[in-house]
Amino acid sequence: MRLVLLGAPGAGKGTQAKKLIEMVGIPQISTGDLLRAAVSEGTALGIEAKSFMDKGELVPDSVVLGMMKERLQDEDCKKGFILDGFPRNTAQAEALDAMLEELGMPLDSALSVEVPLEDLMKRLTGRRTCKECGQMYNVHFSAPATDDACDKCSGELYQRDDDQEATIQKRLEVYTQQTAPLIDYYSGKGILKTVSGTGNIDEIFANVTTTLGIS
Ligand code: AMP
């Protein structure tokens, strides 16, 4: 399966991607996670990316495309992949198509996880992630048993720097202007599928697998 996950920040793409990789055993490639790793390692790429991320803006295409070109050539991508948070605009989508054509592995589907814009702010401000295992929580909807520790591994929970209200507003604007047009882009290519991202995580996942024809 070669899949792009589309959806606004906070739509639950990462959560659904994690459940999918457990089921189908292919890598999840999240440009946000790759960029955050580069930021915490303090690499040149990370230092460049951080100023854009902190403002809620997109990191320049040249940075992201270079990173993705390398990642897609890794051995583990030969059996398929789930792209989470990439592409984020039409130029990236076109560049991705060209890269995958060159590698002889075109996309099968683009799955859009749809959540009303008014629900996203609460989801994003409430989001917490485990530093150790990456498990995600939401203090409003799926709170951990103890405030700052992961239920699974007792790791410390943190809030992403860009999950602050002012930055979230900007990220949602960037999504509407630059990323939402990809829904039409993939629809035009005949590979778009949509699923509601509202409700219980397991119910959403059941809809995801049915929609993708893998349940
Ligand atoms: P995410 O974890 O996907 O919400 O991404 C967090 C931030 O990383 C975004 O707000 C952007 O600043 C940056 N980012 C992630 N993916 C991309 C991408 N494909 N293109 C440009 N910037 C990105």
Tab-separated table of C-alpha atoms in Angstrom, residues 61-140:
chain	number	residue	atom	x	y	z
A	61	ASP	CA	9.734	22.966	-0.296
A	62	SER	CA	13.439	22.533	-1.132
A	63	VAL	CA	14.168	21.394	2.445
A	64	VAL	CA	11.238	18.993	2.686
A	65	LEU	CA	11.623	17.547	-0.805
A	66	GLY	CA	15.332	16.793	-0.289
A	67	MET	CA	14.489	15.007	2.958
A	68	MET	CA	11.658	12.992	1.360
A	69	LYS	CA	13.647	12.008	-1.697
A	70	GLU	CA	16.215	10.341	0.556
A	71	ARG	CA	13.645	8.705	2.815
A	72	LEU	CA	11.590	7.200	-0.028
A	73	GLN	CA	14.668	5.428	-1.351
A	74	ASP	CA	15.195	3.525	1.906
A	75	GLU	CA	14.777	-0.227	1.646
A	76	ASP	CA	11.734	-0.366	3.963
A	77	CYS	CA	9.676	1.776	1.528
A	78	LYS	CA	9.809	-0.954	-1.124
A	79	LYS	CA	6.924	-2.760	0.598
A	80	GLY	CA	4.822	0.432	0.795
A	81	PHE	CA	4.488	3.533	2.974
A	82	ILE	CA	2.050	5.897	4.626
A	83	LEU	CA	2.838	9.579	4.129
A	84	ASP	CA	1.603	11.721	7.012
A	85	GLY	CA	1.842	15.510	6.637
A	86	PHE	CA	3.376	15.372	3.171
A	87	PRO	CA	2.606	16.699	0.601
A	88	ARG	CA	1.382	20.017	2.037
A	89	ASN	CA	0.907	22.007	-1.180
A	90	THR	CA	0.481	21.426	-4.906
A	91	ALA	CA	4.182	21.899	-5.721
A	92	GLN	CA	5.069	19.142	-3.221
A	93	ALA	CA	2.346	16.865	-4.621
A	94	GLU	CA	3.689	17.283	-8.153
A	95	ALA	CA	7.262	16.703	-6.997
A	96	LEU	CA	6.124	13.581	-5.120
A	97	ASP	CA	4.424	12.199	-8.234
A	98	ALA	CA	7.628	12.763	-10.221
A	99	MET	CA	9.801	11.088	-7.537
A	100	LEU	CA	7.516	8.067	-7.277
A	101	GLU	CA	7.293	7.700	-11.024
A	102	GLU	CA	11.079	7.646	-11.198
A	103	LEU	CA	11.163	4.989	-8.469
A	104	GLY	CA	8.420	2.985	-10.236
A	105	MET	CA	6.111	3.048	-7.215
A	106	PRO	CA	3.088	5.313	-7.800
A	107	LEU	CA	0.555	6.141	-5.090
A	108	ASP	CA	-2.475	3.851	-4.652
A	109	SER	CA	-4.660	6.236	-2.654
A	110	ALA	CA	-4.937	9.564	-0.897
A	111	LEU	CA	-7.165	9.321	2.165
A	112	SER	CA	-8.656	12.548	3.475
A	113	VAL	CA	-9.539	12.477	7.193
A	114	GLU	CA	-12.256	15.094	7.581
A	115	VAL	CA	-12.946	16.996	10.813
A	116	PRO	CA	-14.934	20.273	11.061
A	117	LEU	CA	-12.564	23.237	11.462
A	118	GLU	CA	-14.289	24.328	14.696
A	119	ASP	CA	-13.317	21.042	16.447
A	120	LEU	CA	-9.643	21.314	15.627
A	121	MET	CA	-8.589	24.036	18.077
A	122	LYS	CA	-9.615	21.970	21.140
A	123	ARG	CA	-7.980	18.871	19.724
A	124	LEU	CA	-4.691	20.695	19.134
A	125	THR	CA	-4.486	22.659	22.402
A	126	GLY	CA	-5.253	19.440	24.334
A	127	ARG	CA	-2.715	17.283	22.531
A	128	ARG	CA	0.119	15.679	24.555
A	129	THR	CA	2.730	13.190	23.322
A	130	CYS	CA	4.978	10.736	25.166
A	131	LYS	CA	8.688	11.606	24.829
A	132	GLU	CA	9.621	7.933	25.052
A	133	CYS	CA	7.154	5.953	22.913
A	134	GLY	CA	5.285	8.623	20.917
A	135	GLN	CA	1.864	7.599	22.306
A	136	MET	CA	-0.588	10.476	21.905
A	137	TYR	CA	-3.198	11.721	24.399
A	138	ASN	CA	-5.666	14.563	24.592
A	139	VAL	CA	-6.378	16.180	27.943
A	140	HIS	CA	-9.956	16.911	26.809
